Short mmCIF file of C-alpha atoms in Angstrom, two decimals:
data_model
loop_
_atom_site.label_atom_id
_atom_site.label_comp_id
_atom_site.label_asym_id
_atom_site.label_seq_id
_atom_site.Cartn_x
_atom_site.Cartn_y
_atom_site.Cartn_z
CA MET A 306 3.95 47.86 25.56
CA ALA A 307 0.75 49.92 25.43
CA GLY A 308 -1.99 49.91 28.05
CA GLY A 309 -5.49 48.49 28.27
CA GLY A 310 -6.29 47.51 31.84
CA PRO A 311 -6.24 43.88 33.00
CA LEU A 312 -7.56 42.77 29.61
CA GLY A 313 -4.68 44.55 27.89
CA ALA A 314 -2.10 42.95 30.17
CA THR A 315 -3.69 39.54 29.60
CA TRP A 316 -3.59 39.98 25.82
CA GLU A 317 0.02 41.18 25.88
CA ILE A 318 1.13 38.20 27.97
CA GLY A 319 -0.60 35.75 25.63
CA ALA A 320 0.88 37.48 22.58
CA LEU A 321 4.37 37.55 24.11
CA CYS A 322 4.25 33.82 24.78
CA ALA A 323 3.42 33.22 21.12
CA LEU A 324 6.20 35.58 19.97
CA GLU A 325 8.75 33.96 22.29
CA GLU A 326 8.07 30.57 20.70
CA ALA A 327 8.05 31.96 17.17
CA LEU A 328 11.30 33.94 17.54
CA PRO A 329 13.70 31.46 19.20
CA ASP A 330 16.76 33.68 18.60
CA LEU A 331 15.26 36.55 20.58
CA ASP A 332 15.45 36.61 24.39
CA PHE A 333 12.57 38.80 25.52
CA THR A 334 14.24 39.34 28.89
CA ALA A 335 17.49 40.62 27.35
CA LEU A 336 16.42 43.32 24.91
CA ASP A 337 18.22 46.64 24.68
CA GLY A 338 15.28 48.56 26.10
CA TYR A 339 11.68 48.43 27.26
CA VAL A 340 8.99 51.07 27.48
CA GLY A 341 5.62 50.45 29.12
CA VAL A 342 2.47 52.50 29.52
CA SER A 343 -0.35 51.77 31.98
CA ALA A 344 -0.93 48.00 32.20
CA GLY A 345 1.88 47.56 29.68
CA GLY A 346 4.20 49.04 32.28
CA PHE A 347 3.66 46.05 34.54
CA VAL A 348 4.52 43.66 31.69
CA ALA A 349 7.56 45.68 30.59
CA ALA A 350 8.88 45.90 34.17
CA ALA A 351 8.57 42.14 34.57
CA LEU A 352 10.46 41.43 31.33
CA ALA A 353 13.22 43.89 32.24
CA ASN A 354 13.56 42.05 35.56
CA GLY A 355 14.19 38.75 33.84
CA ILE A 356 10.70 37.26 34.17
CA ARG A 357 10.03 35.31 30.99
CA PRO A 358 6.63 35.52 29.25
CA ARG A 359 5.67 31.97 30.27
CA ASP A 360 6.59 32.70 33.90
CA LEU A 361 4.64 35.94 33.69
CA CYS A 362 1.67 33.94 32.42
CA ALA A 363 1.97 31.57 35.37
CA ALA A 364 2.09 34.51 37.79
CA PHE A 365 -0.72 36.64 36.35
CA ILE A 366 -2.98 34.28 34.39
CA ASP A 367 -2.64 31.22 36.63
CA SER A 368 -2.36 33.34 39.77
CA ASP A 369 -4.75 31.06 41.66
CA ASP A 370 -1.88 28.59 41.83
CA VAL A 371 -1.05 28.80 45.56
CA GLY A 372 2.31 27.14 44.98
CA ASN A 373 3.56 30.00 42.79
CA ALA A 374 5.59 32.46 44.88
CA ASP A 375 5.36 35.05 42.08
CA ALA A 376 1.57 34.84 41.85
CA ILE A 377 -0.18 38.19 41.34
CA SER A 378 -3.78 37.73 42.40
CA PRO A 379 -6.46 39.64 40.45
CA THR A 380 -7.95 40.69 43.79
CA LEU A 381 -5.01 43.10 44.20
CA PHE A 382 -6.57 45.30 41.52
CA VAL A 383 -9.97 45.60 43.16
CA ARG A 384 -9.15 46.58 46.73
CA PRO A 385 -11.45 49.49 47.73
CA ALA A 386 -9.68 52.82 48.17
CA LEU A 387 -10.89 53.20 51.75
CA GLY A 388 -8.24 55.73 52.74
CA GLU A 389 -9.14 58.00 49.83
CA ALA A 390 -12.87 57.67 50.56
CA LEU A 391 -12.39 58.42 54.28
CA ALA A 392 -10.28 61.50 53.58
CA ARG A 393 -12.93 62.85 51.23
CA LEU A 394 -15.69 62.03 53.70
CA LEU A 395 -13.97 64.00 56.44
CA SER A 396 -13.94 67.05 54.17
CA VAL A 397 -17.73 67.05 53.76
CA PRO A 398 -18.62 69.24 56.81
CA SER A 399 -16.20 71.96 55.73
CA LEU A 400 -17.39 71.82 52.12
CA LEU A 401 -21.03 71.97 53.22
CA GLY A 402 -20.28 75.09 55.22
CA GLN A 403 -18.54 76.74 52.27
CA ALA A 404 -21.35 75.78 49.88
CA GLY A 405 -23.97 77.12 52.32
CA ALA A 406 -22.11 80.42 52.61
CA GLN A 407 -22.09 80.76 48.84
CA LEU A 408 -25.84 80.20 48.67
CA LEU A 409 -26.51 82.75 51.41
CA MET A 410 -24.48 85.35 49.57
CA GLY A 411 -26.98 85.04 46.72
CA ARG A 412 -24.57 85.65 43.88
CA ARG A 413 -25.36 84.61 40.34
CA ARG A 414 -24.53 80.97 39.67
CA SER A 415 -24.16 80.48 43.43
CA LEU A 416 -26.13 77.22 43.28
CA LEU A 417 -23.89 75.79 40.56
CA ALA A 418 -20.80 76.98 42.40
CA ALA A 419 -22.05 75.30 45.59
CA ILE A 420 -22.63 72.02 43.74
CA GLU A 421 -19.18 72.22 42.17
CA ARG A 422 -17.63 72.76 45.59
CA LEU A 423 -19.43 69.71 47.00
CA GLY A 424 -18.01 67.70 44.09
CA ARG A 425 -14.63 67.92 45.81
CA ALA A 426 -15.91 65.35 48.30
CA LEU A 427 -16.04 62.66 45.60
CA PRO A 428 -13.14 60.16 45.78
CA THR A 429 -10.63 60.37 42.94
CA GLY A 430 -10.54 56.60 42.62
CA VAL A 431 -12.67 53.57 43.45
CA PHE A 432 -9.85 51.06 43.91
CA SER A 433 -6.58 51.35 45.78
CA ASN A 434 -3.28 50.68 44.01
CA ARG A 435 -1.30 50.26 47.25
CA ALA A 436 -1.75 46.48 47.50
CA LEU A 437 -0.57 46.00 43.92
CA GLU A 438 2.42 48.27 44.49
CA ALA A 439 3.38 46.34 47.63
CA ARG A 440 3.08 43.00 45.79
CA LEU A 441 5.26 44.24 42.93
CA ARG A 442 7.81 45.55 45.41
CA ARG A 443 8.11 42.05 46.91
CA LEU A 444 8.16 40.47 43.44
CA PHE A 445 11.06 42.66 42.30
CA ALA A 446 12.90 42.13 45.58
CA ALA A 447 13.50 38.46 44.79
CA PRO A 448 17.09 37.34 44.08
CA GLY A 449 18.26 38.41 40.64
CA ARG A 450 15.65 41.16 40.40
CA THR A 451 15.50 44.76 41.51
CA ASP A 452 13.01 47.53 42.25
CA ASP A 453 15.61 50.14 41.28
CA PHE A 454 15.77 51.38 37.67
CA ARG A 455 19.46 52.14 38.10
CA LEU A 456 20.33 48.54 38.96
CA LEU A 457 18.59 46.95 35.98
CA ARG A 458 20.79 45.38 33.32
CA HIS A 459 18.52 46.74 30.60
CA HIS A 460 16.96 50.15 30.02
CA LEU A 461 13.37 50.42 31.26
CA VAL A 462 11.05 53.42 30.94
CA LEU A 463 7.58 53.55 32.50
CA VAL A 464 5.52 56.53 31.40
CA ALA A 465 2.95 58.32 33.54
CA THR A 466 1.22 61.70 33.20
CA ASP A 467 1.65 64.64 35.57
CA LEU A 468 -1.92 65.42 36.60
CA ASP A 469 -1.30 69.14 37.20
CA SER A 470 0.67 69.92 34.05
CA GLY A 471 -0.36 67.19 31.61
CA ASP A 472 3.30 66.49 30.86
CA SER A 473 4.69 63.00 30.38
CA ALA A 474 6.78 61.58 33.21
CA PRO A 475 9.34 59.07 31.83
CA PHE A 476 10.28 57.16 34.97
CA GLY A 477 13.55 55.35 34.37
CA GLN A 478 15.12 58.12 32.33
CA PRO A 479 17.95 60.17 33.91
CA GLY A 480 16.45 62.39 36.58
CA TRP A 481 13.44 60.08 36.90
CA ASP A 482 15.21 56.84 37.79
CA HIS A 483 15.31 57.32 41.59
CA VAL A 484 11.63 56.33 41.86
CA PRO A 485 11.04 52.63 42.73
CA ILE A 486 9.90 50.59 39.75
CA SER A 487 6.87 49.30 41.66
CA ARG A 488 5.71 52.85 42.37
CA ALA A 489 6.30 53.92 38.78
CA VAL A 490 4.12 51.00 37.61
CA ALA A 491 1.35 52.11 39.97
CA ALA A 492 1.59 55.71 38.71
CA SER A 493 1.59 54.71 35.03
CA ALA A 494 -1.51 52.52 35.54
CA ALA A 495 -3.51 54.95 37.71
CA LEU A 496 -6.49 55.35 35.37
CA PRO A 497 -8.45 58.40 36.59
CA GLY A 498 -11.74 57.47 38.19
CA LEU A 499 -10.64 53.92 38.95
CA PHE A 500 -7.38 54.49 40.85
CA PRO A 501 -6.32 57.59 42.82
CA PRO A 502 -3.38 59.62 41.46
CA VAL A 503 -0.02 58.46 42.82
CA SER A 504 2.02 61.00 44.78
CA ILE A 505 5.73 61.14 43.91
CA ASP A 506 8.07 63.94 45.01
CA GLY A 507 5.19 66.35 45.60
CA HIS A 508 3.52 65.71 42.25
CA PHE A 509 0.51 63.57 41.40
CA TYR A 510 0.67 61.15 38.49
CA VAL A 511 -1.96 59.24 36.54
CA ASP A 512 -2.15 56.85 33.59
CA GLY A 513 0.50 57.47 30.95
CA ALA A 514 -1.99 56.70 28.16
CA LEU A 515 -3.61 60.11 28.72
CA LYS A 516 -0.71 61.66 26.80
CA LYS A 517 0.26 59.03 24.21
CA THR A 518 -0.54 55.42 23.43
CA LEU A 519 2.98 53.98 23.03
CA HIS A 520 5.62 56.61 23.95
CA ALA A 521 8.02 54.68 21.70
CA SER A 522 10.17 57.73 20.99
CA VAL A 523 12.07 57.28 24.27
CA LEU A 524 13.53 54.09 22.79
CA LEU A 525 13.69 55.15 19.14
CA ASP A 526 15.95 58.06 20.08
CA GLN A 527 18.55 55.50 21.18
CA GLY A 528 19.06 54.45 17.56
CA LEU A 529 17.40 51.04 17.65
CA ASP A 530 17.40 48.84 14.55
CA LEU A 531 14.23 46.92 15.40
CA LEU A 532 11.26 47.94 17.55
CA LEU A 533 8.48 45.54 18.53
CA CYS A 534 5.22 47.21 19.61
CA LEU A 535 2.28 45.52 21.32
CA ASN A 536 -1.05 47.34 21.48
CA PRO A 537 -4.02 45.44 22.95
CA LEU A 538 -6.85 47.93 22.32
CA VAL A 539 -8.28 48.43 18.83
CA PRO A 540 -11.69 49.67 17.70
CA PHE A 541 -14.03 47.00 16.39
CA ASP A 542 -14.96 46.95 12.71
CA ALA A 543 -18.53 45.67 12.64
CA THR A 544 -18.98 46.51 8.95
CA HIS A 545 -16.70 43.87 7.50
CA ALA A 546 -16.58 40.12 7.91
CA THR A 547 -13.22 38.43 8.38
CA ARG A 548 -11.17 38.79 5.21
CA HIS A 549 -11.37 35.77 2.89
CA ARG A 550 -13.97 34.19 5.19
CA VAL A 551 -14.29 30.53 4.15
CA LEU A 552 -15.81 29.24 7.37
CA GLY A 553 -19.27 29.84 8.75
CA GLY A 554 -17.84 29.95 12.25
CA SER A 555 -19.58 30.36 15.58
CA GLU A 556 -18.04 33.66 16.71
CA PRO A 557 -20.30 36.27 18.30
CA ARG A 558 -21.82 38.57 15.72
CA ILE A 559 -22.12 42.34 16.12
CA HIS A 560 -24.19 43.95 13.39
CA ARG A 561 -24.56 47.41 14.96
CA ILE A 562 -22.52 48.60 17.94
CA VAL A 563 -25.37 50.86 19.06
CA GLN A 564 -27.43 47.74 19.74
CA GLY A 565 -25.08 46.98 22.63
CA GLY A 566 -26.12 50.14 24.42
CA LEU A 567 -23.93 52.58 26.31
CA PRO A 568 -21.17 50.09 27.36
CA LEU A 569 -20.31 49.14 23.77
CA VAL A 570 -20.62 52.72 22.52
CA LEU A 571 -18.23 53.96 25.22
CA SER A 572 -15.85 51.06 24.60
CA GLN A 573 -15.74 51.80 20.87
CA THR A 574 -15.24 55.51 21.56
CA PHE A 575 -12.36 54.90 23.98
CA ARG A 576 -10.67 52.39 21.69
CA SER A 577 -11.04 54.67 18.66
CA LEU A 578 -9.45 57.61 20.49
CA ILE A 579 -6.55 55.48 21.71
CA HIS A 580 -5.97 53.86 18.33
CA SER A 581 -6.16 57.07 16.29
CA ARG A 582 -3.29 58.46 18.37
CA LEU A 583 -1.38 55.23 17.82
CA GLU A 584 -1.80 55.48 14.05
CA LEU A 585 -0.58 59.07 14.03
CA GLY A 586 2.34 58.14 16.25
CA MET A 587 3.36 55.22 14.04
CA LYS A 588 3.38 57.44 10.95
CA GLY A 589 5.50 59.96 12.82
CA TYR A 590 7.95 57.29 13.95
CA GLU A 591 8.37 56.01 10.39
CA SER A 592 9.30 59.46 9.13
CA SER A 593 11.41 60.58 12.11
CA HIS A 594 13.31 57.28 12.47
CA PRO A 595 13.55 55.76 8.96
CA GLY A 596 16.46 53.56 9.98
CA THR A 597 14.36 51.58 12.47
CA ASP A 598 12.12 48.70 11.44
CA ILE A 599 8.91 48.85 13.47
CA VAL A 600 6.68 45.79 13.80
CA LEU A 601 3.27 46.25 15.43
CA PHE A 602 1.25 43.43 16.95
CA GLU A 603 -2.35 44.03 17.96
CA PRO A 604 -5.70 42.20 17.90
CA ASP A 605 -7.65 41.87 14.68
CA GLN A 606 -10.18 44.70 14.47
CA ARG A 607 -12.72 42.17 13.26
CA ASP A 608 -12.36 39.96 16.34
CA PRO A 609 -15.60 40.24 18.36
CA GLU A 610 -14.27 38.19 21.27
CA MET A 611 -11.66 40.80 22.15
CA PHE A 612 -14.14 43.64 21.72
CA LEU A 613 -16.92 42.05 23.77
CA ALA A 614 -14.57 41.07 26.59
CA ASN A 615 -14.80 43.26 29.67
CA ILE A 616 -11.71 45.49 29.65
CA PHE A 617 -11.41 45.09 33.43
CA SER A 618 -12.37 41.43 33.61
CA TYR A 619 -10.32 38.91 35.56
CA SER A 620 -12.63 35.91 35.45
CA GLN A 621 -12.07 35.55 31.69
CA ARG A 622 -8.30 35.78 31.85
CA HIS A 623 -7.58 32.09 31.08
CA ALA A 624 -9.73 32.04 27.95
CA LEU A 625 -8.55 35.49 26.83
CA ALA A 626 -4.87 34.65 27.28
CA GLU A 627 -5.31 31.50 25.23
CA HIS A 628 -7.25 33.48 22.63
CA ALA A 629 -4.47 36.10 22.40
CA TYR A 630 -1.84 33.37 22.12
CA GLN A 631 -3.61 31.54 19.30
CA LYS A 632 -4.60 34.72 17.44
CA THR A 633 -1.02 35.98 17.53
CA ARG A 634 0.13 32.66 16.06
CA GLU A 635 -2.47 33.09 13.32
CA ASP A 636 -1.21 36.64 12.74
CA LEU A 637 2.36 35.38 12.38
CA ARG A 638 1.29 32.76 9.85
CA SER A 639 -0.65 35.38 7.90
CA ARG A 640 2.38 37.71 7.75
CA ARG A 641 5.19 35.21 7.34
CA SER A 642 6.14 36.22 3.79
CA THR A 643 6.88 39.78 4.95
CA LEU A 644 8.26 38.86 8.37
CA HIS A 645 10.83 36.34 7.09
CA PRO A 646 12.95 38.86 5.13
CA LEU A 647 12.49 41.64 7.69
CA LEU A 648 13.62 39.46 10.60
CA ALA A 649 16.52 38.05 8.57
CA GLN A 650 17.94 41.57 8.25
CA HIS A 651 18.33 41.58 12.05
CA GLY A 652 19.74 38.08 12.41
CA LEU A 653 16.42 36.64 13.52
CA ARG A 654 14.21 33.92 12.11
CA LEU A 655 10.58 32.93 12.32
CA ASP A 656 10.27 29.33 13.51
CA ASP A 657 7.71 27.97 11.06
CA ALA A 658 7.54 24.61 12.81
CA ALA A 659 6.55 26.23 16.10
CA VAL A 660 4.07 28.60 14.46
CA ASP A 661 2.46 25.77 12.46
CA ASP A 662 2.26 23.27 15.34
CA PRO A 663 -1.48 22.68 15.85
CA LEU A 664 -1.07 21.15 19.31
CA ARG A 665 0.51 24.12 21.08
CA ARG A 666 -1.50 25.65 23.92
CA LEU A 667 -0.79 28.38 26.44
CA VAL A 668 -3.11 27.61 29.35
CA SER A 669 -3.42 23.89 29.95
CA ARG A 670 -6.75 24.13 31.71
CA HIS A 671 -8.32 26.00 28.81
CA ARG A 672 -10.47 23.75 26.68
CA ALA A 673 -10.84 24.83 23.11
CA LEU A 674 -14.31 24.75 21.63
CA PRO A 675 -14.95 21.64 19.49
CA ARG A 676 -14.19 22.26 15.84
CA ARG A 677 -15.40 20.62 12.71
CA ALA A 678 -13.06 18.27 10.90
CA LEU A 679 -12.43 20.76 8.10
CA ALA A 680 -12.07 23.79 10.38
CA ARG A 681 -8.29 23.66 10.71
CA PRO A 682 -7.40 23.33 7.00
CA MET A 683 -9.98 26.00 6.14
CA LYS A 684 -8.46 28.31 8.73
CA ARG A 685 -5.00 27.76 7.24
CA LEU A 686 -6.41 28.62 3.83
CA GLU A 687 -7.63 31.95 5.20
CA GLU A 688 -4.16 32.64 6.64
CA VAL A 689 -2.44 31.82 3.33
CA LEU A 690 -4.80 34.18 1.49
CA ASP A 691 -4.10 36.91 4.04
CA ASP A 692 -0.36 36.37 3.66
CA LEU A 693 -0.65 36.55 -0.13
CA GLU A 694 -2.61 39.80 0.08
CA LEU A 695 0.01 41.36 2.35
CA ALA A 696 2.83 40.23 0.07
CA LEU A 697 1.10 41.77 -2.94
CA ALA A 698 0.60 45.01 -1.01
CA HIS A 699 4.36 45.26 -0.33
CA GLY A 700 5.42 45.18 -3.95
CA PRO A 701 5.09 43.49 -7.32
CA VAL A 702 5.28 39.73 -7.46
CA ARG A 703 8.19 38.35 -9.48
CA HIS A 704 7.51 35.74 -12.13
CA GLY A 705 7.80 32.24 -10.78
CA VAL A 706 7.06 33.26 -7.19
#
């Protein structure tokens, strides 16, 4: 489970709910192992603790349901880091004195050095992760769950990055499993600039995505036969329309990313950096672990709704979760000819009836946009054409097929 902020967690939950329905022989709370990075760490920790995707959706997406004891309110992610700000503020007089002394000494670059010294007064994070950590600690303390890696029935690894060395910290692995799961989640998701680094055993840890996107090798080295990867962040391809486009559609159009100004340019840059590392990692996994089948699920790079969504948005979570759920179902239909034989090798099956059911919804309150009478059959035609193209790409077509 890769990272991506609240938007990434929302997409992963929606996608997992679709996969759970489509793969009825697979219990997503009883897999051999889980690895999570950043926001994906929260999702992975919940699954390893026996929280099913639909229950996770109820807790995180429908968290305004006051009757849900597992509810995780979005406000937990936006609590101001007042303690961090106060500590930095108290250091200002001393830093001013040191900067003034440097200026009086009149050395070259003394002005720049003084400004750099004053920069130490800036907080390392805007939001506090303590409220979220406390809520997760209570969530994992419920009967049948645990906040201790060593007491889990299934292997869980949450990856953070050591701020001082840049090394990966695989919490949950031997030697790293004494740290509470809730604290490891907070460390793995501590995106620099937004959340302060998390102190553990005298070291400071930040977002695990700074090192790698997936960190799948910690599971691959166990000799797995099948690895499912979920990555919510992909760069947007504004140069190509949807493949086999047979509908006019009403989706937002992006002709040039630069027209969106700095926010879209930065978003595309960040997504491109993250995804390029993912692509390199996937190629490396295929060569280093040829005996493992790896299946990657991620948003369509031509989907403007996922790209235009605010990566840290909470107000859109109902619509985005439903969007992720439906788009993953479309993805499964478009890949069914390759997924059927691959899954069969592992004793699994793709439930075509569930995937094809047009009435299935994830979030009941979400109202789909009205569609034209021919929209659904035209959409299915696009999926069939996509599936045919993928099948052709995987080998020659036999006569009669």
